[in-house]
Coordinates of N, CA, C and O in Angstrom, one line a residue:
M1 N 22.9 -48.8 -87.0 CA 23.8 -48.8 -88.3 C 24.9 -49.2 -88.2 O 25.4 -49.2 -87.3
S2 N 24.7 -49.9 -89.6 CA 26.1 -50.6 -89.5 C 27.5 -50.1 -90.1 O 27.4 -48.8 -90.8
P3 N 28.4 -50.6 -89.5 CA 29.8 -49.7 -89.9 C 30.0 -50.2 -91.5 O 29.3 -51.1 -91.5
R4 N 30.7 -49.0 -92.3 CA 30.7 -49.6 -93.8 C 32.4 -49.8 -93.9 O 33.0 -49.4 -93.0
A5 N 32.2 -50.4 -94.9 CA 33.6 -50.6 -94.7 C 34.1 -49.5 -95.6 O 33.8 -49.2 -96.5
P6 N 35.9 -49.5 -95.3 CA 36.4 -47.9 -96.3 C 36.0 -48.4 -97.7 O 37.0 -49.0 -98.0
A7 N 35.6 -47.1 -97.9 CA 36.3 -47.2 -99.4 C 37.8 -47.6 -100.2 O 38.5 -47.2 -99.4
H8 N 37.9 -47.8 -101.3 CA 39.5 -48.6 -101.7 C 40.1 -47.0 -101.8 O 39.6 -45.9 -102.4
K9 N 41.7 -47.1 -101.8 CA 41.6 -45.5 -101.9 C 42.3 -45.1 -103.2 O 42.9 -43.9 -103.3
F10 N 42.5 -45.8 -104.3 CA 42.7 -45.4 -105.7 C 42.3 -45.0 -106.4 O 41.0 -45.4 -106.6
A11 N 42.4 -43.9 -107.2 CA 41.6 -43.1 -108.0 C 41.6 -43.7 -109.3 O 42.3 -45.2 -109.6
L12 N 40.6 -43.6 -110.5 CA 40.3 -44.6 -111.6 C 41.4 -44.9 -112.2 O 41.6 -46.0 -112.9
P13 N 42.3 -44.4 -113.0 CA 43.1 -44.6 -113.3 C 44.5 -45.3 -112.5 O 45.0 -46.3 -113.3
D14 N 44.4 -45.5 -111.2 CA 45.2 -46.1 -110.9 C 44.5 -47.5 -110.8 O 45.2 -48.7 -111.2
N15 N 43.4 -47.8 -110.4 CA 42.6 -48.9 -110.3 C 42.5 -49.3 -112.0 O 43.1 -50.7 -112.3
I16 N 43.1 -48.7 -113.3 CA 42.4 -49.5 -114.8 C 44.3 -50.1 -114.8 O 44.2 -51.1 -115.6
F17 N 45.2 -49.6 -114.2 CA 46.6 -50.5 -114.2 C 46.5 -51.5 -113.6 O 47.3 -52.0 -113.8
L18 N 45.9 -51.4 -112.2 CA 45.9 -52.4 -111.5 C 44.8 -53.9 -112.1 O 45.5 -54.7 -111.8
N19 N 43.9 -53.4 -112.0 CA 42.9 -54.4 -113.0 C 43.5 -54.8 -114.0 O 42.9 -55.7 -114.7
H20 N 44.3 -54.0 -114.6 CA 44.4 -55.0 -116.1 C 46.0 -55.3 -116.5 O 46.2 -55.3 -117.5
S21 N 46.5 -55.3 -115.2 CA 48.0 -55.4 -115.3 C 48.6 -56.6 -114.7 O 48.8 -56.2 -113.2
Y22 N 49.3 -57.3 -115.1 CA 49.4 -58.7 -113.7 C 50.3 -57.8 -113.2 O 50.8 -58.1 -112.1
L23 N 51.4 -57.6 -113.7 CA 52.6 -57.0 -113.6 C 52.3 -55.4 -112.4 O 53.1 -56.0 -111.2
F24 N 51.7 -54.6 -112.6 CA 51.1 -53.8 -111.6 C 50.9 -53.9 -110.7 O 50.7 -54.2 -109.5
N25 N 49.9 -55.3 -110.9 CA 49.2 -56.0 -109.7 C 49.8 -57.0 -108.4 O 49.9 -56.7 -107.6
F26 N 51.1 -57.2 -109.2 CA 52.1 -58.2 -108.6 C 52.8 -57.3 -107.4 O 52.6 -58.0 -106.7
F27 N 53.1 -56.0 -108.4 CA 54.1 -55.3 -107.3 C 52.9 -54.3 -106.2 O 53.2 -54.1 -105.2
Y28 N 51.7 -54.6 -106.7 CA 50.7 -53.7 -106.0 C 50.5 -54.9 -104.4 O 50.6 -54.0 -103.4
W29 N 50.8 -56.0 -104.9 CA 50.4 -56.7 -103.6 C 51.8 -56.9 -103.0 O 51.4 -57.4 -101.4
L30 N 52.8 -56.6 -103.0 CA 53.9 -56.7 -102.3 C 54.0 -55.6 -101.5 O 55.1 -55.2 -100.4
L31 N 53.3 -54.4 -101.8 CA 52.9 -53.0 -100.8 C 52.2 -53.0 -99.7 O 51.3 -54.2 -99.7
P32 N 53.1 -53.1 -98.5 CA 52.1 -52.8 -97.0 C 51.0 -52.4 -97.1 O 50.6 -51.7 -98.0
K33 N 50.0 -53.0 -96.8 CA 48.3 -52.4 -96.5 C 47.9 -51.8 -95.7 O 48.5 -52.8 -94.2
D34 N 47.2 -51.2 -95.7 CA 46.6 -50.4 -94.4 C 45.1 -51.0 -94.0 O 44.0 -50.8 -94.4
Y35 N 44.9 -52.3 -93.8 CA 43.9 -53.2 -93.3 C 42.7 -52.7 -92.1 O 43.5 -53.1 -91.2
S36 N 42.4 -51.0 -92.2 CA 41.8 -51.0 -91.0 C 41.2 -51.6 -90.2 O 40.3 -52.3 -90.8
K37 N 41.0 -51.1 -88.8 CA 40.0 -51.6 -88.1 C 38.6 -52.1 -88.5 O 37.7 -52.5 -88.3
T38 N 38.4 -51.0 -88.5 CA 37.2 -50.7 -89.5 C 36.8 -51.0 -90.5 O 35.3 -51.7 -90.4
W39 N 37.2 -52.1 -91.1 CA 36.9 -52.7 -92.3 C 36.1 -54.2 -91.4 O 35.6 -54.6 -91.9
L40 N 37.4 -54.8 -90.7 CA 37.3 -55.9 -89.7 C 35.9 -55.9 -88.8 O 35.5 -56.8 -89.1
E41 N 35.6 -54.5 -88.6 CA 34.5 -54.5 -87.5 C 33.5 -54.3 -88.4 O 32.8 -55.0 -88.2
A42 N 33.6 -54.0 -89.9 CA 32.3 -53.8 -90.7 C 31.7 -55.2 -91.0 O 30.7 -55.8 -91.0
V43 N 32.7 -56.2 -91.2 CA 32.9 -57.6 -92.0 C 32.3 -58.5 -90.6 O 31.1 -59.2 -90.8
E44 N 32.8 -58.4 -89.4 CA 32.1 -58.9 -88.4 C 30.7 -58.6 -87.8 O 29.8 -59.3 -87.6
F45 N 30.9 -57.3 -88.0 CA 29.6 -56.8 -87.7 C 28.0 -57.5 -88.7 O 27.1 -58.1 -88.4
S46 N 28.3 -58.0 -89.8 CA 27.5 -58.1 -90.9 C 27.4 -60.0 -90.5 O 26.1 -60.2 -91.3
Y47 N 28.3 -60.2 -89.4 CA 27.8 -62.0 -89.4 C 27.3 -61.9 -88.1 O 26.6 -62.8 -88.1
K48 N 27.5 -61.3 -87.3 CA 26.7 -61.2 -85.9 C 25.8 -60.7 -85.8 O 24.9 -61.0 -85.2
D49 N 25.2 -59.5 -86.8 CA 24.3 -59.1 -86.5 C 22.9 -59.9 -87.3 O 23.5 -60.1 -88.4
R50 N 22.1 -60.5 -86.1 CA 21.2 -61.5 -87.2 C 20.2 -60.9 -88.4 O 20.4 -62.0 -89.3
P51 N 19.7 -60.0 -88.7 CA 19.2 -59.7 -89.8 C 20.2 -59.8 -90.9 O 19.6 -59.5 -92.1
H52 N 21.5 -59.0 -90.8 CA 22.7 -59.2 -91.9 C 22.5 -60.6 -92.2 O 22.7 -60.5 -93.2
F53 N 23.0 -61.1 -91.1 CA 23.4 -62.8 -91.7 C 21.8 -63.4 -92.7 O 22.6 -64.5 -92.9
I54 N 20.4 -63.2 -92.1 CA 19.3 -63.9 -92.7 C 19.8 -63.5 -94.1 O 19.6 -64.0 -95.1
E55 N 19.8 -61.9 -94.4 CA 19.7 -61.8 -95.7 C 21.2 -62.0 -96.5 O 20.9 -62.4 -97.5
H56 N 22.1 -62.5 -95.7 CA 23.7 -63.0 -96.7 C 22.9 -64.8 -96.3 O 23.2 -65.1 -97.8
A57 N 22.4 -65.1 -95.6 CA 21.9 -66.6 -95.7 C 20.9 -67.0 -96.8 O 20.7 -67.9 -97.9
K58 N 20.2 -66.1 -97.1 CA 19.5 -66.1 -98.1 C 19.9 -65.9 -99.6 O 19.3 -66.7 -100.2
E59 N 21.0 -65.2 -99.8 CA 21.6 -65.5 -100.7 C 22.1 -66.3 -101.2 O 22.4 -66.7 -102.6
L60 N 22.8 -67.1 -100.0 CA 23.5 -68.3 -100.3 C 22.6 -69.2 -100.2 O 23.0 -69.9 -101.5
G61 N 21.5 -69.3 -100.1 CA 20.3 -70.1 -100.0 C 20.4 -70.4 -101.7 O 19.7 -71.4 -102.8
L62 N 20.3 -69.1 -102.7 CA 19.4 -68.9 -104.0 C 21.0 -70.3 -104.8 O 20.6 -70.2 -105.8
F63 N 22.2 -70.2 -104.4 CA 23.4 -71.0 -105.1 C 22.5 -72.3 -104.6 O 22.6 -73.0 -105.9
I64 N 21.9 -72.8 -103.4 CA 21.7 -73.8 -103.4 C 20.8 -74.6 -104.0 O 20.5 -75.4 -104.7
Q65 N 19.6 -73.7 -104.3 CA 18.2 -73.7 -105.1 C 19.1 -73.9 -106.4 O 18.3 -74.9 -107.2
Y66 N 19.8 -73.0 -107.4 CA 20.2 -72.8 -108.8 C 20.8 -74.0 -108.7 O 20.5 -75.3 -109.7
T67 N 21.7 -75.0 -108.0 CA 22.4 -76.6 -107.9 C 21.7 -76.9 -108.5 O 22.0 -77.9 -108.9
K68 N 20.5 -77.1 -106.9 CA 19.5 -78.3 -107.0 C 18.7 -78.3 -107.9 O 18.3 -79.8 -108.7
A69 N 18.1 -77.4 -108.7 CA 17.4 -77.4 -109.6 C 18.2 -77.7 -111.1 O 17.3 -78.0 -112.1
K70 N 18.8 -77.3 -111.2 CA 19.7 -77.7 -112.2 C 20.6 -79.2 -112.3 O 21.5 -79.9 -112.5
K71 N 20.3 -80.1 -111.3 CA 21.2 -80.9 -110.7 C 22.5 -81.4 -111.0 O 23.9 -81.9 -111.2
I72 N 23.2 -79.6 -110.3 CA 24.4 -79.1 -110.3 C 25.6 -79.5 -108.9 O 24.6 -79.4 -108.2
P73 N 26.4 -81.0 -108.8 CA 26.8 -80.7 -107.1 C 27.3 -79.3 -106.9 O 28.0 -78.8 -107.6
L74 N 27.0 -79.1 -105.6 CA 28.0 -78.1 -105.8 C 29.0 -78.2 -104.3 O 28.5 -79.1 -103.0
V75 N 30.2 -78.1 -104.0 CA 31.0 -78.4 -103.2 C 31.2 -76.4 -102.5 O 31.7 -76.0 -103.4
V76 N 31.4 -76.8 -101.6 CA 31.7 -75.3 -101.1 C 32.8 -75.2 -100.2 O 33.1 -76.1 -99.5
V77 N 33.7 -74.1 -100.9 CA 34.8 -74.2 -100.1 C 35.4 -72.8 -99.2 O 34.8 -72.1 -99.8
L78 N 35.1 -73.2 -98.4 CA 35.0 -72.1 -97.0 C 36.5 -71.9 -96.4 O 37.4 -72.8 -95.7
F79 N 36.7 -70.4 -97.1 CA 38.1 -70.3 -96.2 C 38.4 -68.9 -95.3 O 37.0 -68.3 -95.3
P80 N 38.8 -69.3 -94.0 CA 39.3 -68.8 -93.4 C 40.1 -67.1 -93.6 O 40.6 -67.2 -94.6
F81 N 40.1 -66.3 -92.3 CA 41.1 -65.0 -92.8 C 42.5 -65.9 -92.6 O 42.6 -66.4 -91.6
L82 N 43.4 -65.5 -93.4 CA 44.7 -66.7 -93.6 C 45.9 -66.2 -93.1 O 47.0 -66.2 -92.2
Q83 N 45.9 -64.2 -92.5 CA 47.0 -64.3 -91.4 C 47.0 -64.0 -90.2 O 47.9 -64.4 -89.8
A84 N 45.8 -64.4 -89.7 CA 46.2 -65.0 -87.8 C 44.8 -66.4 -87.8 O 43.9 -66.2 -88.4
D85 N 45.4 -67.2 -86.8 CA 44.3 -68.4 -86.8 C 43.4 -67.9 -85.9 O 43.6 -66.5 -84.8
N86 N 42.1 -68.4 -85.9 CA 41.0 -68.1 -85.0 C 40.5 -66.3 -85.7 O 39.2 -66.2 -84.8
A87 N 40.8 -65.4 -86.1 CA 40.4 -64.4 -86.6 C 39.1 -64.5 -87.6 O 38.2 -63.5 -87.5
S88 N 38.9 -65.8 -87.7 CA 37.4 -66.3 -88.6 C 36.8 -66.5 -87.6 O 35.1 -66.7 -88.2
D89 N 36.6 -66.7 -86.5 CA 35.9 -67.9 -85.6 C 34.2 -67.4 -85.6 O 33.6 -67.7 -85.6
F90 N 33.9 -65.8 -86.0 CA 33.0 -65.2 -85.8 C 32.2 -65.6 -87.0 O 30.8 -65.2 -87.2
Y91 N 32.4 -66.1 -88.2 CA 31.8 -66.6 -89.3 C 32.0 -67.9 -89.5 O 30.9 -68.4 -90.4
M92 N 33.2 -68.7 -89.4 CA 33.3 -69.7 -90.2 C 32.2 -70.8 -89.9 O 31.3 -71.5 -90.2
D93 N 31.9 -71.0 -88.5 CA 31.1 -72.1 -87.9 C 29.2 -72.2 -88.4 O 29.1 -73.1 -88.8
S94 N 29.0 -70.4 -88.2 CA 27.7 -70.4 -88.8 C 27.4 -70.3 -90.4 O 26.3 -71.2 -90.7
I95 N 28.7 -70.1 -91.0 CA 28.6 -70.4 -92.7 C 28.8 -72.1 -92.9 O 27.9 -72.4 -93.5
Q96 N 29.3 -73.0 -91.7 CA 29.4 -73.9 -92.4 C 28.2 -74.7 -92.2 O 27.8 -75.7 -92.6
Q97 N 28.0 -74.5 -91.0 CA 26.4 -74.8 -90.2 C 25.4 -74.7 -91.2 O 24.6 -75.1 -91.1
F98 N 25.1 -73.6 -91.2 CA 24.4 -73.3 -92.7 C 24.2 -74.0 -94.1 O 22.8 -75.0 -94.5
F99 N 25.3 -74.0 -94.8 CA 25.4 -75.4 -95.8 C 25.1 -76.4 -95.2 O 24.5 -77.3 -95.8
E100 N 25.8 -77.0 -94.4 CA 25.5 -78.6 -94.0 C 24.1 -78.9 -93.2 O 23.4 -79.3 -93.6
I101 N 23.7 -77.7 -92.7 CA 21.7 -78.1 -92.3 C 21.8 -78.4 -93.8 O 20.1 -78.5 -94.4
N102 N 21.6 -77.7 -95.0 CA 20.9 -77.6 -95.7 C 21.5 -78.5 -96.9 O 21.8 -78.6 -98.5
Q103 N 22.3 -79.7 -96.3 CA 22.9 -81.1 -97.5 C 23.9 -80.0 -98.5 O 23.6 -81.1 -99.3
T104 N 24.8 -79.4 -98.2 CA 25.7 -79.1 -99.2 C 27.1 -79.1 -98.7 O 27.7 -78.7 -97.1
Q105 N 27.9 -80.3 -99.6 CA 29.2 -80.2 -99.0 C 30.2 -79.1 -98.7 O 29.8 -78.1 -99.5
V106 N 30.9 -79.2 -97.6 CA 31.8 -78.4 -97.4 C 33.1 -78.8 -97.0 O 33.2 -79.7 -96.5
I107 N 34.0 -77.9 -97.9 CA 35.7 -78.5 -97.4 C 35.9 -76.9 -96.5 O 36.2 -75.9 -97.0
N108 N 36.4 -77.3 -95.5 CA 36.9 -75.9 -94.3 C 38.2 -76.5 -94.4 O 39.0 -77.0 -93.9
V109 N 38.8 -75.0 -95.4 CA 40.1 -74.8 -95.4 C 40.8 -74.6 -93.6 O 42.0 -75.0 -94.1
E110 N 40.0 -74.2 -92.7 CA 40.9 -74.3 -91.7 C 41.5 -75.8 -91.3 O 42.4 -75.6 -90.6
D111 N 40.7 -76.5 -91.5 CA 40.7 -78.1 -91.9 C 42.0 -78.4 -92.2 O 42.9 -79.3 -91.5
I112 N 42.5 -78.4 -93.4 CA 43.7 -78.2 -94.2 C 44.8 -77.5 -93.3 O 45.7 -78.5 -93.5
I113 N 44.4 -76.5 -93.0 CA 45.6 -75.7 -92.2 C 45.8 -76.3 -91.4 O 47.5 -76.6 -90.9
K114 N 45.0 -77.0 -90.4 CA 45.5 -77.6 -88.9 C 46.1 -78.8 -89.0 O 47.3 -79.2 -88.8
T115 N 45.6 -79.1 -90.0 CA 46.2 -81.1 -90.6 C 47.4 -81.1 -90.9 O 48.5 -81.7 -90.7
N116 N 48.1 -80.0 -92.0 CA 49.2 -80.1 -92.3 C 50.2 -79.1 -91.5 O 51.1 -78.4 -91.8
K117 N 49.2 -78.4 -90.5 CA 50.0 -77.8 -89.7 C 51.0 -76.9 -90.3 O 52.0 -76.2 -90.3
L118 N 50.2 -75.3 -91.3 CA 50.8 -74.8 -91.9 C 50.7 -73.4 -90.9 O 49.6 -73.0 -90.6
S119 N 52.2 -72.9 -91.5 CA 52.2 -71.3 -90.6 C 51.9 -70.6 -91.2 O 51.4 -70.7 -93.1
V120 N 51.9 -68.8 -90.6 CA 50.8 -67.9 -91.7 C 51.5 -67.9 -92.9 O 51.0 -67.8 -94.1
A121 N 52.8 -67.9 -92.9 CA 54.0 -67.9 -94.0 C 53.7 -68.3 -94.8 O 53.8 -68.4 -96.1
D122 N 53.7 -70.1 -94.5 CA 53.5 -70.9 -95.7 C 51.8 -71.1 -96.1 O 51.7 -71.6 -97.1
R123 N 51.1 -70.2 -95.5 CA 49.6 -70.2 -96.2 C 48.9 -68.7 -96.8 O 48.3 -68.6 -98.0
V124 N 49.8 -67.8 -97.4 CA 49.7 -66.7 -97.5 C 50.8 -66.4 -98.8 O 51.8 -67.1 -98.2
V125 N 50.8 -65.5 -99.4 CA 51.6 -65.4 -100.8 C 52.7 -65.0 -100.1 O 53.4 -64.9 -100.4
N126 N 52.3 -63.4 -99.3 CA 53.7 -62.9 -98.6 C 52.7 -62.3 -97.5 O 51.9 -62.1 -97.4
S127 N 53.4 -61.9 -96.7 CA 53.4 -61.1 -95.2 C 52.5 -59.7 -95.7 O 51.5 -58.8 -94.9
N128 N 52.3 -59.4 -97.4 CA 51.6 -58.3 -97.8 C 50.1 -58.4 -98.5 O 49.6 -57.5 -98.5
D129 N 50.2 -59.5 -98.8 CA 49.0 -60.2 -99.7 C 48.7 -61.5 -98.8 O 48.9 -62.5 -99.0
G130 N 47.3 -61.6 -98.4 CA 46.9 -62.3 -97.0 C 45.9 -63.3 -98.2 O 45.6 -64.3 -98.0
H131 N 45.9 -63.6 -99.5 CA 45.1 -64.1 -100.4 C 46.6 -65.8 -100.4 O 47.4 -65.9 -99.8
A132 N 45.8 -66.8 -100.2 CA 46.2 -68.0 -100.1 C 47.3 -68.6 -100.8 O 47.6 -68.0 -102.2
S133 N 48.3 -69.1 -100.8 CA 49.9 -69.1 -100.9 C 49.4 -70.4 -102.2 O 48.5 -71.2 -102.2
E134 N 50.3 -70.7 -102.9 CA 50.3 -71.7 -104.1 C 50.2 -73.1 -103.2 O 49.7 -73.9 -103.5
K135 N 50.8 -73.6 -102.1 CA 51.2 -74.5 -101.1 C 49.4 -74.7 -100.7 O 49.3 -75.8 -101.1
L136 N 49.2 -73.5 -100.6 CA 47.6 -73.9 -99.9 C 46.7 -73.9 -101.0 O 45.7 -75.2 -100.9
N137 N 46.6 -73.7 -102.3 CA 45.9 -74.0 -103.2 C 45.9 -75.3 -103.3 O 45.1 -75.8 -103.8
R138 N 47.3 -75.8 -103.5 CA 47.2 -77.5 -104.0 C 46.7 -77.9 -103.0 O 46.1 -79.1 -103.6
L139 N 47.0 -77.9 -101.8 CA 46.5 -78.6 -100.7 C 45.0 -78.4 -100.8 O 44.0 -79.7 -100.8
V140 N 44.3 -77.1 -101.0 CA 42.9 -77.5 -101.3 C 42.3 -77.9 -102.5 O 41.1 -78.2 -102.6
G141 N 43.5 -78.3 -103.6 CA 43.0 -78.7 -105.2 C 42.6 -80.0 -104.8 O 41.8 -80.8 -105.1
E142 N 43.5 -80.6 -103.8 CA 43.9 -81.9 -104.0 C 42.4 -81.8 -103.0 O 42.2 -83.6 -102.9
K143 N 42.2 -81.6 -101.8 CA 40.8 -82.1 -101.2 C 39.7 -82.2 -102.0 O 38.7 -82.6 -101.8
V144 N 39.5 -81.1 -103.0 CA 38.1 -80.6 -103.5 C 38.7 -82.1 -104.6 O 37.3 -83.0 -105.2
L145 N 40.0 -82.4 -105.1 CA 39.5 -83.9 -106.3 C 39.5 -84.8 -105.3 O 38.8 -85.8 -106.2
E146 N 39.7 -84.8 -104.1 CA 39.6 -86.2 -103.6 C 37.6 -86.7 -103.3 O 36.9 -87.6 -103.4
V147 N 36.9 -84.8 -103.0 CA 35.8 -85.0 -102.6 C 34.9 -85.5 -103.9 O 34.3 -86.3 -103.7
L148 N 35.3 -85.0 -105.0 CA 35.2 -85.4 -106.4 C 34.9 -86.8 -106.9 O 33.9 -87.4 -107.0
K149 N 36.3 -87.5 -106.2 CA 36.7 -88.6 -106.9 C 35.6 -89.8 -106.2 O 35.4 -91.1 -105.9
T150 N 35.7 -89.6 -104.7 CA 34.9 -90.4 -103.9 C 33.5 -90.1 -104.3 O 32.7 -91.3 -103.1
G151 N 32.7 -89.6 -104.7 CA 31.0 -89.1 -105.3 C 30.9 -88.6 -103.8 O 29.6 -88.8 -103.5
Y152 N 31.2 -88.2 -103.0 CA 30.7 -87.7 -101.5 C 30.5 -86.3 -102.1 O 30.0 -85.0 -100.8
I153 N 29.4 -86.2 -103.1 CA 29.0 -84.8 -103.0 C 26.9 -85.1 -102.8 O 26.8 -86.0 -103.3
R154 N 27.0 -84.5 -102.6 CA 25.3 -84.5 -101.8 C 24.5 -83.5 -102.7 O 24.4 -82.8 -103.4

């Protein structure tokens, strides 16, 4: 049996404020979060457990099938966990390999982080919000634009 990620702790009224207010959302992400080990274990299990990964790969394959059928170029931007180096090793390689085997262009954000020598502080919004910073998003956007301009879309 796979571990389950813990449910969100906020009740519905709180979610209404957080989901429909930029101001409340902004302040919410300034607060420290309790991302327990249980959540990370659940994510890691999903990628390391072969049957789970096969199911996930089938879902990803649907994106590839759809874009090929519609003749839509597909570029996958693969983000690691940004709060710590190598925290995403358990899934980054397998996901990148999956897309490359299926002849899909992949932009690995880890490469952008390493090339630009971005510290954790430079790549996340703040110490309580692990989303990509403005700086990292700009660098990723520049890479996407570069890929589109070179025509290296498979």
